[in-house]
């Protein structure tokens, strides 16, 4: 079998989906009494830096919600590009990351499980 030698890793959060915008909108919708900074206003990569306990809880709860990743709006042109790569025989893997705090605690499963469940829907 003649395989395409290319493997492409596509990050879910921003190259494929408008993750931060979706997170902010969902946090404001589900936790209206909790302050949520505007998308694009963070100055730290770690989205938990500087948050209160209530803000941390809201962010984590939203990321673990079933269907959260599926509900994200795609970056314009991203789904088409994903399908073009798949149609040309390129092996495409969707990737994401987690916070160092969750890695240290050994508790990455809820967020990654939610992402894995939902991200497959973008590949159609």
N, CA, C and O of each residue as an XYZ file, in Angstrom:
496
protein
N       0.849     -1.177      0.000
C       0.000      0.000      0.000
C       0.892      1.238      0.000
O       1.863      1.312      0.753
N       0.563      2.186     -0.831
C       1.320      3.427     -0.936
C       0.690      4.463     -0.014
O      -0.398      4.971     -0.284
N       1.390      4.770      1.084
C       0.857      5.714      2.069
C       1.443      7.099      1.862
O       2.597      7.251      1.462
N       0.642      8.088      2.137
C       1.133      9.456      2.125
C       2.079      9.607      3.313
O       1.716      9.257      4.436
N       3.282     10.121      3.085
C       4.249     10.202      4.184
C       3.967     11.337      5.173
O       4.670     11.467      6.175
N       2.973     12.139      4.911
C       2.738     13.301      5.754
C       1.758     13.005      6.887
O       0.721     12.368      6.701
N       2.125     13.487      8.043
C       1.249     13.479      9.206
C       1.153     14.927      9.665
O       2.169     15.603      9.827
N      -0.060     15.395      9.870
C      -0.264     16.772     10.305
C      -0.980     16.748     11.655
O      -2.012     16.097     11.818
N      -0.412     17.468     12.608
C      -1.034     17.634     13.919
C      -1.726     18.994     13.928
O      -1.090     20.018     13.681
N      -3.006     19.005     14.208
C      -3.779     20.247     14.199
C      -4.270     20.524     15.619
O      -5.009     19.728     16.197
N      -3.855     21.647     16.164
C      -4.328     22.044     17.490
C      -5.796     22.439     17.381
O      -6.191     23.153     16.459
N      -6.585     21.976     18.314
C      -8.014     22.291     18.308
C      -8.251     23.756     18.664
O      -9.058     24.436     18.030
N      -7.548     24.228     19.673
C      -7.826     25.525     20.290
C      -7.199     26.684     19.523
O      -6.084     27.105     19.831
N      -7.894     27.182     18.555
C      -7.580     28.374     17.765
C      -7.355     28.030     16.299
O      -8.026     28.628     15.458
N      -6.464     27.111     15.924
C      -6.362     26.818     14.493
C      -7.626     26.179     13.924
O      -7.954     26.396     12.758
N      -8.332     25.403     14.726
C      -9.528     24.720     14.245
C     -10.814     25.333     14.805
O     -11.789     25.503     14.074
N     -10.816     25.658     16.079
C     -12.035     26.160     16.721
C     -11.763     27.459     17.468
O     -10.672     27.678     17.995
N     -12.770     28.307     17.501
C     -12.679     29.571     18.239
C     -12.893     29.268     19.720
O     -13.928     29.594     20.302
N     -11.878     28.631     20.309
C     -11.966     28.089     21.655
C     -12.170     29.168     22.717
O     -13.105     29.076     23.513
N     -11.321     30.176     22.740
C     -11.417     31.170     23.813
C     -12.733     31.933     23.740
O     -13.349     32.204     24.771
N     -13.165     32.276     22.548
C     -14.440     32.971     22.391
C     -15.586     32.102     22.909
O     -16.492     32.587     23.587
N     -15.531     30.806     22.576
C     -16.565     29.878     23.035
C     -16.551     29.682     24.536
O     -17.603     29.591     25.170
N     -15.350     29.617     25.108
C     -15.218     29.453     26.555
C     -15.811     30.653     27.291
O     -16.559     30.490     28.254
N     -15.477     31.845     26.836
C     -15.984     33.063     27.478
C     -17.512     33.123     27.367
O     -18.196     33.409     28.350
N     -18.040     32.856     26.180
C     -19.497     32.912     25.992
C     -20.206     31.892     26.881
O     -21.219     32.210     27.504
N     -19.679     30.670     26.941
C     -20.315     29.627     27.754
C     -20.200     29.941     29.243
O     -21.153     29.729     29.994
N     -19.050     30.443     29.675
C     -18.881     30.791     31.094
C     -19.850     31.899     31.483
O     -20.444     31.853     32.561
N     -20.014     32.883     30.626
C     -20.942     33.978     30.934
C     -22.392     33.494     30.941
O     -23.207     33.968     31.732
N     -22.706     32.552     30.059
C     -24.069     32.023     29.986
C     -24.390     31.131     31.198
O     -25.467     31.245     31.784
N     -23.466     30.256     31.567
C     -23.719     29.293     32.642
C     -23.402     29.835     34.035
O     -23.939     29.347     35.030
N     -22.534     30.838     34.107
C     -22.129     31.423     35.391
C     -22.222     32.946     35.297
O     -21.201     33.629     35.362
N     -23.437     33.487     35.143
C     -23.586     34.926     34.904
C     -23.087     35.811     36.042
O     -22.767     36.977     35.809
N     -23.011     35.294     37.251
C     -22.544     36.101     38.371
C     -21.039     36.106     38.553
O     -20.517     36.756     39.458
N     -20.340     35.376     37.687
C     -18.879     35.272     37.803
C     -18.234     36.106     36.704
O     -18.606     35.998     35.536
N     -17.271     36.934     37.082
C     -16.563     37.771     36.103
C     -15.767     36.878     35.145
O     -15.056     35.968     35.572
N     -15.899     37.153     33.861
C     -15.135     36.432     32.845
C     -14.497     37.464     31.924
O     -15.195     38.284     31.328
N     -13.183     37.424     31.810
C     -12.467     38.380     30.954
C     -12.839     38.157     29.492
O     -13.172     37.041     29.092
N     -12.782     39.215     28.706
C     -13.057     39.119     27.277
C     -12.038     38.218     26.593
O     -10.877     38.154     26.997
N     -12.487     37.524     25.555
C     -11.580     36.703     24.758
C     -10.491     37.592     24.170
O     -10.759     38.696     23.695
N      -9.280     37.099     24.210
C      -8.151     37.839     23.666
C      -7.521     38.821     24.627
O      -6.561     39.504     24.271
N      -8.045     38.907     25.846
C      -7.504     39.891     26.785
C      -6.507     39.296     27.783
O      -5.879     40.034     28.543
N      -6.358     37.972     27.787
C      -5.409     37.358     28.725
C      -3.981     37.710     28.330
O      -3.660     37.816     27.146
N      -3.129     37.889     29.334
C      -1.710     38.151     29.075
C      -0.858     36.957     29.491
O       0.360     36.972     29.310
N      -1.480     35.938     30.040
C      -0.800     34.716     30.458
C      -1.310     33.557     29.614
O      -2.491     33.506     29.269
N      -0.424     32.631     29.284
C      -0.862     31.437     28.570
C      -1.789     30.613     29.449
O      -2.814     30.118     28.981
N      -1.434     30.464     30.724
C      -2.239     29.678     31.652
C      -3.516     30.448     31.959
O      -3.475     31.504     32.590
N      -4.630     29.926     31.519
C      -5.878     30.672     31.673
C      -6.358     30.736     33.114
O      -7.289     31.487     33.407
N      -5.757     29.973     34.027
C      -6.161     30.008     35.434
C      -5.393     31.051     36.247
O      -5.781     31.362     37.372
N      -4.308     31.592     35.690
C      -3.499     32.566     36.420
C      -4.319     33.809     36.749
O      -4.938     34.414     35.873
N      -4.311     34.175     38.020
C      -4.986     35.391     38.457
C      -6.483     35.271     38.659
O      -7.140     36.268     38.959
N      -7.041     34.077     38.502
C      -8.480     33.917     38.675
C      -8.822     33.634     40.130
O      -8.037     33.033     40.864
N      -9.994     34.073     40.526
C     -10.496     33.732     41.855
C     -10.944     32.271     41.841
O     -11.000     31.643     40.784
N     -11.259     31.743     43.006
C     -11.746     30.364     43.087
C     -13.033     30.192     42.273
O     -13.203     29.179     41.595
N     -13.931     31.166     42.336
C     -15.191     31.089     41.585
C     -14.940     31.125     40.080
O     -15.577     30.391     39.324
N     -14.014     31.978     39.646
C     -13.687     32.069     38.219
C     -13.033     30.774     37.740
O     -13.352     30.279     36.659
N     -12.123     30.228     38.539
C     -11.482     28.953     38.210
C     -12.518     27.850     38.068
O     -12.471     27.058     37.127
N     -13.445     27.804     39.003
C     -14.499     26.792     38.976
C     -15.327     26.915     37.698
O     -15.601     25.915     37.034
N     -15.721     28.128     37.357
C     -16.539     28.350     36.163
C     -15.816     27.886     34.908
O     -16.399     27.191     34.076
N     -14.556     28.262     34.768
C     -13.771     27.887     33.583
C     -13.649     26.369     33.484
O     -13.866     25.796     32.416
N     -13.307     25.726     34.582
C     -13.131     24.275     34.575
C     -14.444     23.564     34.287
O     -14.476     22.617     33.501
N     -15.521     24.006     34.912
C     -16.827     23.384     34.683
C     -17.235     23.481     33.214
O     -17.736     22.511     32.645
N     -17.024     24.636     32.604
C     -17.393     24.811     31.200
C     -16.582     23.869     30.318
O     -17.142     23.224     29.432
N     -15.276     23.779     30.546
C     -14.436     22.919     29.706
C     -14.798     21.445     29.843
O     -14.554     20.666     28.921
N     -15.373     21.048     30.973
C     -15.746     19.655     31.194
C     -17.173     19.341     30.747
O     -17.580     18.179     30.766
N     -17.936     20.354     30.347
C     -19.329     20.132     29.960
C     -19.410     19.287     28.698
O     -18.724     19.562     27.714
N     -20.257     18.248     28.729
C     -20.461     17.475     27.506
C     -20.965     18.388     26.391
O     -21.888     19.176     26.598
N     -20.374     18.283     25.241
C     -20.787     19.078     24.096
C     -20.117     20.430     23.976
O     -20.333     21.133     22.989
N     -19.295     20.824     24.969
C     -18.666     22.146     24.896
C     -17.827     22.290     23.632
O     -17.998     23.257     22.889
N     -16.933     21.358     23.376
C     -16.057     21.483     22.213
C     -16.850     21.389     20.915
O     -16.536     22.076     19.943
N     -17.869     20.547     20.896
C     -18.703     20.423     19.706
C     -19.432     21.727     19.414
O     -19.717     22.032     18.256
N     -19.736     22.501     20.457
C     -20.486     23.744     20.280
C     -19.625     24.898     19.778
O     -20.153     25.941     19.393
N     -18.323     24.724     19.779
C     -17.438     25.820     19.364
C     -17.596     26.121     17.880
O     -17.772     25.219     17.061
N     -17.532     27.390     17.556
C     -17.551     27.802     16.155
C     -16.191     27.492     15.539
O     -15.161     27.727     16.171
N     -16.174     26.972     14.323
C     -14.880     26.723     13.683
C     -14.244     28.024     13.201
O     -14.936     28.993     12.886
N     -12.941     28.025     13.150
C     -12.212     29.134     12.540
C     -12.595     29.136     11.059
O     -12.612     28.072     10.440
N     -12.903     30.290     10.474
C     -13.285     30.316      9.063
C     -12.249     29.597      8.184
O     -11.058     29.905      8.229
N     -12.724     28.647      7.395
C     -11.865     27.894      6.479
C     -11.201     26.672      7.092
O     -10.619     25.866      6.366
N     -11.273     26.513      8.404
C     -10.550     25.421      9.067
C     -11.124     24.047      8.731
O     -10.368     23.111      8.467
N     -12.436     23.916      8.737
C     -13.043     22.613      8.458
C     -12.767     22.213      7.012
O     -12.470     21.052      6.731
N     -12.866     23.167      6.102
C     -12.559     22.879      4.697
C     -11.119     22.408      4.557
O     -10.850     21.429      3.862
N     -10.187     23.104      5.218
C      -8.772     22.723      5.152
C      -8.550     21.334      5.745
O      -7.760     20.551      5.217
N      -9.238     21.031      6.830
C      -9.130     19.713      7.452
C      -9.585     18.634      6.476
O      -8.908     17.619      6.310
N     -10.722     18.850      5.836
C     -11.230     17.880      4.866
C     -10.323     17.762      3.645
O     -10.148     16.663      3.117
N      -9.750     18.859      3.190
C      -8.826     18.795      2.055
C      -7.610     17.938      2.387
O      -7.154     17.149      1.559
N      -7.088     18.094      3.601
C      -5.947     17.266      4.001
C      -6.344     15.799      4.063
O      -5.628     14.940      3.549
N      -7.481     15.505      4.689
C      -7.940     14.122      4.791
C      -8.195     13.524      3.411
O      -7.813     12.383      3.148
N      -8.838     14.290      2.529
C      -9.143     13.807      1.182
C      -7.893     13.544      0.355
O      -7.913     12.712     -0.551
N      -6.805     14.248      0.661
C      -5.563     14.038     -0.091
C      -4.719     12.908      0.500
O      -3.618     12.640      0.019
N      -5.230     12.248      1.536
C      -4.531     11.105      2.105
C      -3.588     11.433      3.242
O      -2.882     10.554      3.736
N      -3.566     12.675      3.660
C      -2.702     13.060      4.777
C      -3.321     12.536      6.070
O      -4.530     12.643      6.277
N      -2.490     11.972      6.931
C      -2.964     11.550      8.244
C      -3.050     12.787      9.124
O      -2.051     13.476      9.329
N      -4.229     13.068      9.639
C      -4.456     14.257     10.454
C      -4.852     13.819     11.860
O      -5.735     12.980     12.043
N      -4.181     14.403     12.841
C      -4.498     14.141     14.235
C      -4.860     15.458     14.903
O      -4.139     16.448     14.777
N      -5.986     15.463     15.616
C      -6.391     16.649     16.360
C      -5.731     16.603     17.729
O      -5.736     15.571     18.400
N      -5.165     17.729     18.132
C      -4.403     17.797     19.377
C      -4.957     18.892     20.272
O      -5.616     19.827     19.818
N      -4.674     18.748     21.531
C      -4.991     19.787     22.493
C      -3.996     19.662     23.628
O      -3.139     18.778     23.621
N      -4.107     20.530     24.579
C      -3.194     20.504     25.709
C      -4.002     20.684     26.978
O      -5.212     20.910     26.935
N      -3.340     20.583     28.075
C      -3.992     20.795     29.354
C      -3.092     21.674     30.206
O      -1.981     22.009     29.797
N      -3.554     22.038     31.356
C      -2.752     22.900     32.212
C      -1.742     22.094     33.006
O      -1.959     20.918     33.295
N      -0.651     22.726     33.352
C       0.389     22.091     34.150
C      -0.162     21.634     35.495
O       0.239     20.593     36.015
N      -1.080     22.413     36.055
C      -1.665     22.044     37.341
C      -2.410     20.717     37.247
O      -2.292     19.875     38.137
N      -3.176     20.527     36.173
C      -3.892     19.267     36.007
C      -2.936     18.116     35.751
O      -3.147     17.007     36.243
N      -1.874     18.377     34.976
C      -0.880     17.327     34.750
C      -0.228     16.906     36.056
O      -0.078     15.713     36.322
N       0.157     17.871     36.865
C       0.791     17.565     38.151
C      -0.162     16.804     39.067
O       0.258     15.917     39.809
N      -1.423     17.148     39.014
C      -2.405     16.486     39.867
C      -2.820     15.124     39.310
O      -3.480     14.340     39.991
N      -2.426     14.855     38.067
C      -2.811     13.598     37.438
C      -4.285     13.538     37.092
O      -4.846     12.447     36.985
N      -4.924     14.677     36.916
C      -6.365     14.734     36.699
C      -6.684     15.453     35.398
O      -7.307     16.515     35.415
N      -6.268     14.891     34.277
C      -6.544     15.516     32.990
C      -7.739     14.883     32.296
O      -8.226     15.414     31.299
N      -8.208     13.778     32.800
C      -9.214     13.016     32.077
C     -10.519     13.753     31.791
O     -11.025     13.613     30.678
N     -11.105     14.528     32.706
C     -12.393     15.138     32.368
C     -12.325     16.093     31.177
O     -13.176     16.032     30.289
N     -11.337     16.961     31.150
C     -11.227     17.930     30.059
C     -10.855     17.236     28.760
O     -11.469     17.488     27.723
N      -9.850     16.361     28.805
C      -9.432     15.681     27.584
C     -10.509     14.743     27.067
O     -10.673     14.603     25.855
N     -11.237     14.104     27.954
C     -12.328     13.232     27.519
C     -13.410     14.044     26.817
O     -13.947     13.612     25.797
N     -13.732     15.211     27.355
C     -14.730     16.076     26.720
C     -14.250     16.523     25.345
O     -15.021     16.520     24.385
N     -12.995     16.903     25.248
C     -12.438     17.347     23.964
C     -12.434     16.214     22.956
O     -12.824     16.410     21.805
N     -12.002     15.037     23.368
C     -11.933     13.898     22.455
C     -13.315     13.504     21.954
O     -13.482     13.205     20.771
N     -14.302     13.501     22.835
C     -15.670     13.149     22.434
C     -16.186     14.101     21.367
O     -16.791     13.682     20.381
N     -15.942     15.366     21.575
C     -16.548     16.377     20.719
C     -15.763     16.685     19.455
O     -16.355     16.973     18.415
N     -14.445     16.629     19.530
C     -13.619     17.037     18.388
C     -13.836     16.148     17.181
O     -13.714     16.613     16.048
N     -14.150     14.896     17.390
C     -14.367     13.988     16.266
C     -15.505     14.459     15.371
O     -15.525     14.133     14.184
N     -16.442     15.211     15.909
C     -17.571     15.675     15.103
C     -17.138     16.639     14.007
O     -17.827     16.766     12.994
N     -15.995     17.330     14.190
C     -15.537     18.270     13.166
C     -15.013     17.553     11.934
O     -15.074     18.095     10.830
N     -14.498     16.344     12.105
C     -13.945     15.615     10.966
C     -15.050     15.031     10.101
O     -14.803     14.586      8.980
N     -16.265     15.034     10.624
C     -17.421     14.583      9.870
C     -17.411     13.101      9.690
O     -18.320     12.548      9.072
